[in-house]
PDB file of C-alpha atoms in Angstrom:
ATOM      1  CA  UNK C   1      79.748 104.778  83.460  1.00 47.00           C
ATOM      2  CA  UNK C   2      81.653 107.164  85.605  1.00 55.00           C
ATOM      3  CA  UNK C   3      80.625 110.470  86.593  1.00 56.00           C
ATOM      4  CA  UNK C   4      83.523 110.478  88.360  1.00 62.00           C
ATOM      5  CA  UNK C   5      82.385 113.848  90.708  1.00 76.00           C
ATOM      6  CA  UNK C   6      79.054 114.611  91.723  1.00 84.00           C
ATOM      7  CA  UNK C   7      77.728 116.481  94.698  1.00 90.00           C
ATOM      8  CA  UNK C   8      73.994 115.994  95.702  1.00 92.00           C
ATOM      9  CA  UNK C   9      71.476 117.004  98.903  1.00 93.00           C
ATOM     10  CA  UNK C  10      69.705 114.694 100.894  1.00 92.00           C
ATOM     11  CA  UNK C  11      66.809 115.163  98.923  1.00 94.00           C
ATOM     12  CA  UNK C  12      69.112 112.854  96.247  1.00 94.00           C
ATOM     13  CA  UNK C  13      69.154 116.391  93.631  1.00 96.00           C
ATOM     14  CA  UNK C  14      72.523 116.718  92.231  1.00 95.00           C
ATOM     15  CA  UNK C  15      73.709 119.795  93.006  1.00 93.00           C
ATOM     16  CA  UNK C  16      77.342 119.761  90.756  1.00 91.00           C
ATOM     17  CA  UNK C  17      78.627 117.132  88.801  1.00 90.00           C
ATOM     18  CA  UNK C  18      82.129 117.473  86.604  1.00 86.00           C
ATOM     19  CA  UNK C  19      81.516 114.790  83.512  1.00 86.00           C
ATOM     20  CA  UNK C  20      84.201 116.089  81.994  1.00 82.00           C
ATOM     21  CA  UNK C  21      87.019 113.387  82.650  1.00 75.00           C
ATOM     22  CA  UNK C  22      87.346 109.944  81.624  1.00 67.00           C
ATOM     23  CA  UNK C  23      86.305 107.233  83.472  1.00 66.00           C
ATOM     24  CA  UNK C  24      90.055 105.846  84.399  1.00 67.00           C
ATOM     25  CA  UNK C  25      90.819 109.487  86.161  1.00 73.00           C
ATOM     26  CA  UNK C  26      91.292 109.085  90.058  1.00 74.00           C
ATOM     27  CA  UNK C  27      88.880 110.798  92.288  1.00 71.00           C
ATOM     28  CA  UNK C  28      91.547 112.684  93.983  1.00 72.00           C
ATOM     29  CA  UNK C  29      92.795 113.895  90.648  1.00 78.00           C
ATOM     30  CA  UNK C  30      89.543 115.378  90.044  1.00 78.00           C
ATOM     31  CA  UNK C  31      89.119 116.614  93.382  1.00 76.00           C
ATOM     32  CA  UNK C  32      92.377 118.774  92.880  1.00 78.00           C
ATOM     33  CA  UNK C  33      91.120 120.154  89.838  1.00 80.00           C
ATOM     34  CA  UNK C  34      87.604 120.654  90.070  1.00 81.00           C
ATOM     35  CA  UNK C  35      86.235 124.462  90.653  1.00 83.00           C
ATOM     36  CA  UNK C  36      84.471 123.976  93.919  1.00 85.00           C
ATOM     37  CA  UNK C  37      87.244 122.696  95.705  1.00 82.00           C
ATOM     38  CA  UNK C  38      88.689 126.317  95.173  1.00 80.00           C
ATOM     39  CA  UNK C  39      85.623 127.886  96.073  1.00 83.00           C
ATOM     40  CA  UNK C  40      84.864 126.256  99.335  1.00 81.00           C
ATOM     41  CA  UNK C  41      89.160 127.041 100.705  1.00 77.00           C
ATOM     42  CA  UNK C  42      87.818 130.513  99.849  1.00 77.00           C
ATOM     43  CA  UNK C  43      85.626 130.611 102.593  1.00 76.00           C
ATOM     44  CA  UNK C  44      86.641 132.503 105.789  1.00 74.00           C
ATOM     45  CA  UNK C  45      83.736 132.355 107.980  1.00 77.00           C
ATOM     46  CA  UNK C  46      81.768 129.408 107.245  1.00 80.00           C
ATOM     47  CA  UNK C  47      82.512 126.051 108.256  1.00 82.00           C
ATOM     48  CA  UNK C  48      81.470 123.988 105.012  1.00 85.00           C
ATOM     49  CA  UNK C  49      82.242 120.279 104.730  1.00 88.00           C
ATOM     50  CA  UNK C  50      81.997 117.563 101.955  1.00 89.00           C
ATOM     51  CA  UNK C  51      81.856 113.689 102.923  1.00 91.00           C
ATOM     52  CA  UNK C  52      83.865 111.813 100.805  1.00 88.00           C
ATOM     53  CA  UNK C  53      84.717 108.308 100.966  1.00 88.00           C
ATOM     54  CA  UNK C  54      88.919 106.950 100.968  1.00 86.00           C
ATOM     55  CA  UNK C  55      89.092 107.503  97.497  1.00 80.00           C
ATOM     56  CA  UNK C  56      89.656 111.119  98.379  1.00 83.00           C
ATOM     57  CA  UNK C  57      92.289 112.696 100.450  1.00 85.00           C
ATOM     58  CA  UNK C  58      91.599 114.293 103.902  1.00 90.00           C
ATOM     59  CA  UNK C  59      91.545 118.043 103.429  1.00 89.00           C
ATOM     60  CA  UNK C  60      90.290 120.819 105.040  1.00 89.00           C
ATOM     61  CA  UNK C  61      86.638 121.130 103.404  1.00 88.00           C
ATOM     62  CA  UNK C  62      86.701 117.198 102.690  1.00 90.00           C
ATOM     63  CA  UNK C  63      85.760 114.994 105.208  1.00 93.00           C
ATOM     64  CA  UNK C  64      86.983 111.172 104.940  1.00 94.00           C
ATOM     65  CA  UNK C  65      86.782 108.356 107.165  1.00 96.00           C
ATOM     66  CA  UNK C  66      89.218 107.502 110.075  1.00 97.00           C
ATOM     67  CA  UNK C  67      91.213 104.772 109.421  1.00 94.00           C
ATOM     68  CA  UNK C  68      91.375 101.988 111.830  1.00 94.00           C
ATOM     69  CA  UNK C  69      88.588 103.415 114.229  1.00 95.00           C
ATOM     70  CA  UNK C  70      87.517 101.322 116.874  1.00 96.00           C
ATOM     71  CA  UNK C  71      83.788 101.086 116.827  1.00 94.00           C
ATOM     72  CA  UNK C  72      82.266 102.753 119.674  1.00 94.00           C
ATOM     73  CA  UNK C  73      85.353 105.245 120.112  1.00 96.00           C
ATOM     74  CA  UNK C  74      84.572 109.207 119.117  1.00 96.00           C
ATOM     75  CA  UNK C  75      86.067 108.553 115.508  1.00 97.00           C
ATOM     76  CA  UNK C  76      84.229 105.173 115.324  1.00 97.00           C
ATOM     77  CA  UNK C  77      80.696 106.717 115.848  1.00 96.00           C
ATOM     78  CA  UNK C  78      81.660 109.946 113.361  1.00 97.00           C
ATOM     79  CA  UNK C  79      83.219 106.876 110.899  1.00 97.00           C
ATOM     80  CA  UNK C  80      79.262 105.720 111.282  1.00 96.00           C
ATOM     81  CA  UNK C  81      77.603 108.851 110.911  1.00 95.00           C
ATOM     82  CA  UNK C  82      79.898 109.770 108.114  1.00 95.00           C
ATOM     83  CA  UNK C  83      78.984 106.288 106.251  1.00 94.00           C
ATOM     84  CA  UNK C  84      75.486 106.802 106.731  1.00 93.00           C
ATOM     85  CA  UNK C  85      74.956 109.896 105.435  1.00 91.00           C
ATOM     86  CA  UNK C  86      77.391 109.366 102.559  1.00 90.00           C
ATOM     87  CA  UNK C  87      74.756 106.699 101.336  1.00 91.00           C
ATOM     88  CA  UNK C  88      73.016 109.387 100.336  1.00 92.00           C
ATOM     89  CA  UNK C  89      75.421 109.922  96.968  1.00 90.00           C
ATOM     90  CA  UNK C  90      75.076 106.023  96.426  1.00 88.00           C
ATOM     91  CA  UNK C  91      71.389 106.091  96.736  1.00 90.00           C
ATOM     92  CA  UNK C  92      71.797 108.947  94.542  1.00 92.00           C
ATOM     93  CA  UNK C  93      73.801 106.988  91.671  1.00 89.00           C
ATOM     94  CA  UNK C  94      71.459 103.906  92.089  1.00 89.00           C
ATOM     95  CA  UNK C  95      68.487 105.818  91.233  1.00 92.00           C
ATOM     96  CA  UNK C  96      70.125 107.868  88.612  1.00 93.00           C
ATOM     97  CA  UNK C  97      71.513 104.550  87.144  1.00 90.00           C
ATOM     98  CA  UNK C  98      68.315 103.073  87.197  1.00 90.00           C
ATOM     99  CA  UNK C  99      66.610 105.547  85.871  1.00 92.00           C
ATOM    100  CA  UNK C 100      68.821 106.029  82.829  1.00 90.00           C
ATOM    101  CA  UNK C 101      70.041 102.661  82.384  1.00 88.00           C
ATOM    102  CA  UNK C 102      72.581 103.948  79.705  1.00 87.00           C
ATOM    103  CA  UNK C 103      74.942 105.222  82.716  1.00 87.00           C
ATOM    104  CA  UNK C 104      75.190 101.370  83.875  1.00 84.00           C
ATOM    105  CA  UNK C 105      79.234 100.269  83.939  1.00 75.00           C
ATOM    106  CA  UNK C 106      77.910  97.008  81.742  1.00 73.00           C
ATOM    107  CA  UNK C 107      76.109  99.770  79.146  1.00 72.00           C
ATOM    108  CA  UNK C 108      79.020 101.570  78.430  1.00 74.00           C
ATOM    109  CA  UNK C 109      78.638 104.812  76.420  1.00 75.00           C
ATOM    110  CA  UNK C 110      80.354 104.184  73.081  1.00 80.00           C
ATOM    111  CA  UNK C 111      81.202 108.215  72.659  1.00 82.00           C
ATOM    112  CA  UNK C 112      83.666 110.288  72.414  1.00 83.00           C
ATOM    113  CA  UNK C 113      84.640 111.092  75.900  1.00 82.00           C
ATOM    114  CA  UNK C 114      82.866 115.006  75.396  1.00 86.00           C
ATOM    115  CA  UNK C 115      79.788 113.211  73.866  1.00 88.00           C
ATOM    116  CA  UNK C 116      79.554 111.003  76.740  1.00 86.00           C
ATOM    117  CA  UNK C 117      79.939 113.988  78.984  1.00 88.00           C
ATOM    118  CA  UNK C 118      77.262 115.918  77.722  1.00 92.00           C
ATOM    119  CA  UNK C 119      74.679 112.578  77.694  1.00 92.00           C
ATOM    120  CA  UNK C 120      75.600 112.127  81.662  1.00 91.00           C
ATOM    121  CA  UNK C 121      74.505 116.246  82.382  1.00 93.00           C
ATOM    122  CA  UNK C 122      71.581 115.763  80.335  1.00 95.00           C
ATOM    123  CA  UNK C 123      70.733 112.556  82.509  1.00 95.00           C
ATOM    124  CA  UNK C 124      71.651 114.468  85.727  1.00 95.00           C
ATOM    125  CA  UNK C 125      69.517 117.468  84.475  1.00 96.00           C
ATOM    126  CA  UNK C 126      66.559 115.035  83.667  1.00 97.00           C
ATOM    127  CA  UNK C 127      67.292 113.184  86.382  1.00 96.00           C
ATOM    128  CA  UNK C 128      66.535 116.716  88.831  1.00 97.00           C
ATOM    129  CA  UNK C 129      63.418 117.238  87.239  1.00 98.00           C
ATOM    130  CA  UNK C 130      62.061 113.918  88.106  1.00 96.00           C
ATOM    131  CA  UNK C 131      63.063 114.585  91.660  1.00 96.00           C
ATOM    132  CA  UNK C 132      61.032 117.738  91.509  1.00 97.00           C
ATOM    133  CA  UNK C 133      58.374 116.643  89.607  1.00 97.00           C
ATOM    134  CA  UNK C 134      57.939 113.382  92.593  1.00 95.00           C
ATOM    135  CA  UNK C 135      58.862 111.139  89.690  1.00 93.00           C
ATOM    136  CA  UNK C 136      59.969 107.500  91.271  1.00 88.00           C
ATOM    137  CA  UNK C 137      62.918 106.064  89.700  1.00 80.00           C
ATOM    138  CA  UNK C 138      63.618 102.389  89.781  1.00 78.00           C
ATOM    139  CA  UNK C 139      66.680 101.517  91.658  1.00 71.00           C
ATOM    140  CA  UNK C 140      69.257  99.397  90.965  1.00 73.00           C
ATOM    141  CA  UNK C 141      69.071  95.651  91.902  1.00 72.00           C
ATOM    142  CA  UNK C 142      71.690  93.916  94.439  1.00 73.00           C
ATOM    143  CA  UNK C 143      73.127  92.359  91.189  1.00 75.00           C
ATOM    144  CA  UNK C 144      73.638  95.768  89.562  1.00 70.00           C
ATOM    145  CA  UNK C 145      74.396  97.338  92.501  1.00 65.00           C
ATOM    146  CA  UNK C 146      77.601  94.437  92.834  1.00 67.00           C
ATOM    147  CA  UNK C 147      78.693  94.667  89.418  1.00 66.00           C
ATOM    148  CA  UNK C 148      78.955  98.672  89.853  1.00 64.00           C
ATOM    149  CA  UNK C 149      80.840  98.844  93.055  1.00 59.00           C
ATOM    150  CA  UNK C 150      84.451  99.187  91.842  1.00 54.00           C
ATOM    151  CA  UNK C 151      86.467 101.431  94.210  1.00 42.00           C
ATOM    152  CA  UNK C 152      89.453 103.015  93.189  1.00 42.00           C
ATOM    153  CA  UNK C 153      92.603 103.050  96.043  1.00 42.00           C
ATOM    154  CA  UNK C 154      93.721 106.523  97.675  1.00 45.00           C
ATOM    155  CA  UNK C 155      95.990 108.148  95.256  1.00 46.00           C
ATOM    156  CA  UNK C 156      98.404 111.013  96.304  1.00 46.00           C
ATOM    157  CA  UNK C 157     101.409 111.932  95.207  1.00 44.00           C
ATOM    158  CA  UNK C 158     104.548 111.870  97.343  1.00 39.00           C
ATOM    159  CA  UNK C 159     104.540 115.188  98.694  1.00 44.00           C
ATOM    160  CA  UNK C 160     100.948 114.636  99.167  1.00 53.00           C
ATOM    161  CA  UNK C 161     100.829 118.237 100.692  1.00 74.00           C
ATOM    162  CA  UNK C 162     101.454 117.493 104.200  1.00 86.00           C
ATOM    163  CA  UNK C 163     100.375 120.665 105.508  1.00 88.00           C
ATOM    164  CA  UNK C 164      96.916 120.460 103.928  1.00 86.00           C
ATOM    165  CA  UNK C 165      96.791 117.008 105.307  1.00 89.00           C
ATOM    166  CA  UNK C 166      97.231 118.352 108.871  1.00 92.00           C
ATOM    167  CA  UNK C 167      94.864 121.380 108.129  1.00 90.00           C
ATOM    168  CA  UNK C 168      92.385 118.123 107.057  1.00 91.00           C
ATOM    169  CA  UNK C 169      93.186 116.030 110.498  1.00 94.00           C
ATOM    170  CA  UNK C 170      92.294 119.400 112.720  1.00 94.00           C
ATOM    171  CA  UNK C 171      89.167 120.005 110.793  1.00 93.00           C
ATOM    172  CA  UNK C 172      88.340 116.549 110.907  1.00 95.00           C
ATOM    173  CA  UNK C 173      89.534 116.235 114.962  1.00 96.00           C
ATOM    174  CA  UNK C 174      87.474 119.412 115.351  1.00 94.00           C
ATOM    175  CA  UNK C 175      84.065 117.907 113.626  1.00 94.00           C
ATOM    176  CA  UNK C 176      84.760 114.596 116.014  1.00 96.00           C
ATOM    177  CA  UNK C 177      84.777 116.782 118.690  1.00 96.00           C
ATOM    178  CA  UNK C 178      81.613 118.306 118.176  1.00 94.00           C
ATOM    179  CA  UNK C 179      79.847 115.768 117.477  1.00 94.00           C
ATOM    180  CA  UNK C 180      80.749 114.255 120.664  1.00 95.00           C
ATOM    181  CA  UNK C 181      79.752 117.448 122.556  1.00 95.00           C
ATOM    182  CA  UNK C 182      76.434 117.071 120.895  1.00 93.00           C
ATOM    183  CA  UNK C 183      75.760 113.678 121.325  1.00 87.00           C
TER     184      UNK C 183
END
């Protein structure tokens, strides 16, 4: 199963998830599509970030990891910090998956690919109400965990918008920056 886009707190409640593409469709793909990328460049005086991992392109309002830091330098520790709280979407997807064992990769939904859609929002719907509720959900095992983990390579086309790429770097430079102030 792919949910292919989901958005959660650190709580592990989803907060959006897009269902609504088939589990071959890139993450950056989606990310160029989906409605809150819009809504979050429409913001003018908030500084609003999502962590994603390299599967995504480096934009303004997406935050990805620096490739090549050198541990210890200012983009190694914000590479850290980054990771870490980005475990917060996999913790999120291993209790989900547990929960609603369905949604595993080896349990693959035999649906059309809106039927399938509307079976992972119920789960993610069901899944917020246990959070809520203080429900514990089993989590995945290491084995599960292994045979889930398939990572898809950094797609962009050529023009790959190098302007919002820059736009990305500063904003990312500028959260490095801060976070070394801070430390």
């Amino acid at each position: 199963m792919e949910i292919l886009f989901q958005i959660c707190d650190s709580d592990l409640l989803i907060t959006n998830v897009d269902a609504s593409y088939g589990g071959a469709t890139h993450d950056a793909y989606i990310w160029r599509e989906c409605e809150i990328r819009n809504h979050l460049e429409g913001f003018q005086d908030e500084t609003v970030y999502l962590l994603g991992d390299s599967g995504y392109a480096l934009r303004e309002h997406m935050m990805t990891p620096v490739d090549n830091a050198v541990e210890n330098s200012p983009e190694g520790r914000y590479n850290y910090l980054q990771k870490r709280v980005r475990c917060t979407i996999e913790r999120t997807f291993g209790v989900l998956k547990g929960r609603w064992r369905c949604l595993l990769a080896a349990r693959e939904l035999h649906y059309c690919p809106e039927t399938a859609g509307k079976i992972i929002l119920a789960c993610c719907v069901l899944h917020n109400m246990c959070i809520r509720a203080g429900i514990e959900g089993p989590e995945l095992t290491e084995e599960e965990h292994q045979s889930e983990r398939t990572r898809q390579v950094p797609f962009e086309t050529a023009a790959s918008s190098t302007q919002a790429l820059q736009a990305g770097r500063r904003a990312r430079n500028s959260l490095i920056q801060m976070l070394e102030r801070n430390r």
